[in-house]
Amino acid sequence: IQAMEMIAEGFHASRELDTNLRTLDISLPVFNAVHRVLHQQASPASEFRLLEKYLTKLNNILCYWQPISMEHF
């Protein structure tokens, strides 16, 4: 990204969105990873690994979650 001679679309908007999300205490893991790559020089490969760990953990939690059957109502 640093070698680009033009600004990637959404580069400046992502900084503003990050500010708004922090104000509202909203977490968007994929956006957070992209923001760290764009604005904090994070490694895309390491961010991908972090997302993979997060999504694996989330998947493990959701596997045990069972929706309530409407038959109970």
PDB file of N, CA, C and O in Angstrom, residues 24-55:
ATOM      1  N   LEU A  24     -19.222   4.465  19.292  1.00  0.00           N
ATOM      2  CA  LEU A  24     -20.437   3.674  19.516  1.00  0.00           C
ATOM      3  C   LEU A  24     -20.151   2.322  20.172  1.00  0.00           C
ATOM      4  O   LEU A  24     -21.071   1.551  20.416  1.00  0.00           O
ATOM      5  N   ASP A  25     -18.885   2.023  20.425  1.00  0.00           N
ATOM      6  CA  ASP A  25     -18.465   0.760  21.036  1.00  0.00           C
ATOM      7  C   ASP A  25     -18.945  -0.443  20.218  1.00  0.00           C
ATOM      8  O   ASP A  25     -19.525  -1.389  20.746  1.00  0.00           O
ATOM      9  N   ILE A  26     -18.714  -0.363  18.909  1.00  0.00           N
ATOM     10  CA  ILE A  26     -19.082  -1.436  17.985  1.00  0.00           C
ATOM     11  C   ILE A  26     -17.799  -2.053  17.444  1.00  0.00           C
ATOM     12  O   ILE A  26     -16.889  -1.355  17.025  1.00  0.00           O
ATOM     13  N   SER A  27     -17.747  -3.383  17.446  1.00  0.00           N
ATOM     14  CA  SER A  27     -16.576  -4.085  16.924  1.00  0.00           C
ATOM     15  C   SER A  27     -16.940  -4.812  15.638  1.00  0.00           C
ATOM     16  O   SER A  27     -17.901  -5.576  15.599  1.00  0.00           O
ATOM     17  N   LEU A  28     -16.178  -4.559  14.594  1.00  0.00           N
ATOM     18  CA  LEU A  28     -16.322  -5.253  13.319  1.00  0.00           C
ATOM     19  C   LEU A  28     -14.954  -5.861  13.000  1.00  0.00           C
ATOM     20  O   LEU A  28     -14.075  -5.182  12.465  1.00  0.00           O
ATOM     21  N   PRO A  29     -14.749  -7.122  13.353  1.00  0.00           N
ATOM     22  CA  PRO A  29     -13.418  -7.722  13.244  1.00  0.00           C
ATOM     23  C   PRO A  29     -12.759  -7.614  11.865  1.00  0.00           C
ATOM     24  O   PRO A  29     -11.567  -7.342  11.776  1.00  0.00           O
ATOM     25  N   VAL A  30     -13.501  -7.819  10.797  1.00  0.00           N
ATOM     26  CA  VAL A  30     -12.903  -7.736   9.459  1.00  0.00           C
ATOM     27  C   VAL A  30     -12.487  -6.297   9.170  1.00  0.00           C
ATOM     28  O   VAL A  30     -11.377  -6.034   8.697  1.00  0.00           O
ATOM     29  N   PHE A  31     -13.368  -5.348   9.469  1.00  0.00           N
ATOM     30  CA  PHE A  31     -13.014  -3.942   9.267  1.00  0.00           C
ATOM     31  C   PHE A  31     -11.814  -3.559  10.125  1.00  0.00           C
ATOM     32  O   PHE A  31     -10.906  -2.864   9.664  1.00  0.00           O
ATOM     33  N   ASN A  32     -11.790  -4.010  11.377  1.00  0.00           N
ATOM     34  CA  ASN A  32     -10.675  -3.673  12.267  1.00  0.00           C
ATOM     35  C   ASN A  32      -9.354  -4.169  11.686  1.00  0.00           C
ATOM     36  O   ASN A  32      -8.330  -3.464  11.752  1.00  0.00           O
ATOM     37  N   ALA A  33      -9.354  -5.354  11.107  1.00  0.00           N
ATOM     38  CA  ALA A  33      -8.140  -5.904  10.501  1.00  0.00           C
ATOM     39  C   ALA A  33      -7.703  -5.061   9.306  1.00  0.00           C
ATOM     40  O   ALA A  33      -6.527  -4.719   9.169  1.00  0.00           O
ATOM     41  N   VAL A  34      -8.639  -4.706   8.461  1.00  0.00           N
ATOM     42  CA  VAL A  34      -8.323  -3.876   7.294  1.00  0.00           C
ATOM     43  C   VAL A  34      -7.800  -2.519   7.754  1.00  0.00           C
ATOM     44  O   VAL A  34      -6.811  -2.001   7.214  1.00  0.00           O
ATOM     45  N   HIS A  35      -8.423  -1.945   8.763  1.00  0.00           N
ATOM     46  CA  HIS A  35      -7.987  -0.648   9.278  1.00  0.00           C
ATOM     47  C   HIS A  35      -6.553  -0.721   9.807  1.00  0.00           C
ATOM     48  O   HIS A  35      -5.739   0.171   9.555  1.00  0.00           O
ATOM     49  N   ARG A  36      -6.226  -1.778  10.523  1.00  0.00           N
ATOM     50  CA  ARG A  36      -4.856  -1.923  11.040  1.00  0.00           C
ATOM     51  C   ARG A  36      -3.846  -2.055   9.906  1.00  0.00           C
ATOM     52  O   ARG A  36      -2.745  -1.521   9.986  1.00  0.00           O
ATOM     53  N   VAL A  37      -4.229  -2.746   8.829  1.00  0.00           N
ATOM     54  CA  VAL A  37      -3.328  -2.872   7.677  1.00  0.00           C
ATOM     55  C   VAL A  37      -3.144  -1.504   7.009  1.00  0.00           C
ATOM     56  O   VAL A  37      -2.024  -1.106   6.687  1.00  0.00           O
ATOM     57  N   LEU A  38      -4.232  -0.775   6.816  1.00  0.00           N
ATOM     58  CA  LEU A  38      -4.160   0.512   6.120  1.00  0.00           C
ATOM     59  C   LEU A  38      -3.482   1.608   6.934  1.00  0.00           C
ATOM     60  O   LEU A  38      -2.731   2.412   6.394  1.00  0.00           O
ATOM     61  N   HIS A  39      -3.772   1.666   8.227  1.00  0.00           N
ATOM     62  CA  HIS A  39      -3.359   2.827   9.016  1.00  0.00           C
ATOM     63  C   HIS A  39      -2.292   2.544  10.067  1.00  0.00           C
ATOM     64  O   HIS A  39      -1.725   3.485  10.617  1.00  0.00           O
ATOM     65  N   GLN A  40      -2.048   1.286  10.374  1.00  0.00           N
ATOM     66  CA  GLN A  40      -1.080   0.976  11.430  1.00  0.00           C
ATOM     67  C   GLN A  40       0.028   0.050  10.919  1.00  0.00           C
ATOM     68  O   GLN A  40       0.747  -0.540  11.711  1.00  0.00           O
ATOM     69  N   GLN A  41       0.126  -0.082   9.611  1.00  0.00           N
ATOM     70  CA  GLN A  41       1.165  -0.889   8.966  1.00  0.00           C
ATOM     71  C   GLN A  41       1.220  -2.328   9.484  1.00  0.00           C
ATOM     72  O   GLN A  41       2.283  -2.945   9.553  1.00  0.00           O
ATOM     73  N   ALA A  42       0.062  -2.867   9.863  1.00  0.00           N
ATOM     74  CA  ALA A  42      -0.003  -4.267  10.290  1.00  0.00           C
ATOM     75  C   ALA A  42       0.219  -5.172   9.081  1.00  0.00           C
ATOM     76  O   ALA A  42      -0.107  -4.810   7.951  1.00  0.00           O
ATOM     77  N   SER A  43       0.757  -6.328   9.329  1.00  0.00           N
ATOM     78  CA  SER A  43       0.985  -7.306   8.273  1.00  0.00           C
ATOM     79  C   SER A  43      -0.346  -7.937   7.852  1.00  0.00           C
ATOM     80  O   SER A  43      -1.079  -8.455   8.707  1.00  0.00           O
ATOM     81  N   PRO A  44      -0.680  -7.917   6.568  1.00  0.00           N
ATOM     82  CA  PRO A  44      -1.910  -8.570   6.124  1.00  0.00           C
ATOM     83  C   PRO A  44      -1.957 -10.046   6.518  1.00  0.00           C
ATOM     84  O   PRO A  44      -3.007 -10.551   6.910  1.00  0.00           O
ATOM     85  N   ALA A  45      -0.823 -10.737   6.439  1.00  0.00           N
ATOM     86  CA  ALA A  45      -0.792 -12.163   6.789  1.00  0.00           C
ATOM     87  C   ALA A  45      -1.104 -12.374   8.268  1.00  0.00           C
ATOM     88  O   ALA A  45      -1.872 -13.269   8.622  1.00  0.00           O
ATOM     89  N   SER A  46      -0.541 -11.535   9.134  1.00  0.00           N
ATOM     90  CA  SER A  46      -0.816 -11.707  10.566  1.00  0.00           C
ATOM     91  C   SER A  46      -2.258 -11.326  10.892  1.00  0.00           C
ATOM     92  O   SER A  46      -2.889 -11.962  11.733  1.00  0.00           O
ATOM     93  N   GLU A  47      -2.788 -10.324  10.217  1.00  0.00           N
ATOM     94  CA  GLU A  47      -4.189  -9.950  10.436  1.00  0.00           C
ATOM     95  C   GLU A  47      -5.114 -11.075   9.982  1.00  0.00           C
ATOM     96  O   GLU A  47      -6.118 -11.350  10.635  1.00  0.00           O
ATOM     97  N   PHE A  48      -4.776 -11.718   8.886  1.00  0.00           N
ATOM     98  CA  PHE A  48      -5.584 -12.840   8.414  1.00  0.00           C
ATOM     99  C   PHE A  48      -5.573 -13.963   9.441  1.00  0.00           C
ATOM    100  O   PHE A  48      -6.604 -14.564   9.743  1.00  0.00           O
ATOM    101  N   ARG A  49      -4.386 -14.255  10.003  1.00  0.00           N
ATOM    102  CA  ARG A  49      -4.299 -15.310  11.026  1.00  0.00           C
ATOM    103  C   ARG A  49      -5.132 -14.957  12.256  1.00  0.00           C
ATOM    104  O   ARG A  49      -5.803 -15.819  12.830  1.00  0.00           O
ATOM    105  N   LEU A  50      -5.112 -13.687  12.662  1.00  0.00           N
ATOM    106  CA  LEU A  50      -5.926 -13.258  13.803  1.00  0.00           C
ATOM    107  C   LEU A  50      -7.414 -13.425  13.508  1.00  0.00           C
ATOM    108  O   LEU A  50      -8.178 -13.874  14.365  1.00  0.00           O
ATOM    109  N   LEU A  51      -7.824 -13.058  12.295  1.00  0.00           N
ATOM    110  CA  LEU A  51      -9.230 -13.238  11.909  1.00  0.00           C
ATOM    111  C   LEU A  51      -9.607 -14.712  11.887  1.00  0.00           C
ATOM    112  O   LEU A  51     -10.698 -15.084  12.320  1.00  0.00           O
ATOM    113  N   GLU A  52      -8.717 -15.532  11.389  1.00  0.00           N
ATOM    114  CA  GLU A  52      -8.977 -16.968  11.347  1.00  0.00           C
ATOM    115  C   GLU A  52      -9.177 -17.524  12.758  1.00  0.00           C
ATOM    116  O   GLU A  52     -10.109 -18.293  13.010  1.00  0.00           O
ATOM    117  N   LYS A  53      -8.337 -17.115  13.702  1.00  0.00           N
ATOM    118  CA  LYS A  53      -8.481 -17.552  15.098  1.00  0.00           C
ATOM    119  C   LYS A  53      -9.805 -17.065  15.678  1.00  0.00           C
ATOM    120  O   LYS A  53     -10.516 -17.816  16.353  1.00  0.00           O
ATOM    121  N   TYR A  54     -10.136 -15.792  15.424  1.00  0.00           N
ATOM    122  CA  TYR A  54     -11.380 -15.220  15.938  1.00  0.00           C
ATOM    123  C   TYR A  54     -12.586 -15.983  15.392  1.00  0.00           C
ATOM    124  O   TYR A  54     -13.491 -16.357  16.143  1.00  0.00           O
ATOM    125  N   LEU A  55     -12.601 -16.216  14.077  1.00  0.00           N
ATOM    126  CA  LEU A  55     -13.746 -16.886  13.459  1.00  0.00           C
ATOM    127  C   LEU A  55     -13.846 -18.346  13.880  1.00  0.00           C
ATOM    128  O   LEU A  55     -14.949 -18.876  14.028  1.00  0.00           O
TER     129      LEU A  55
END
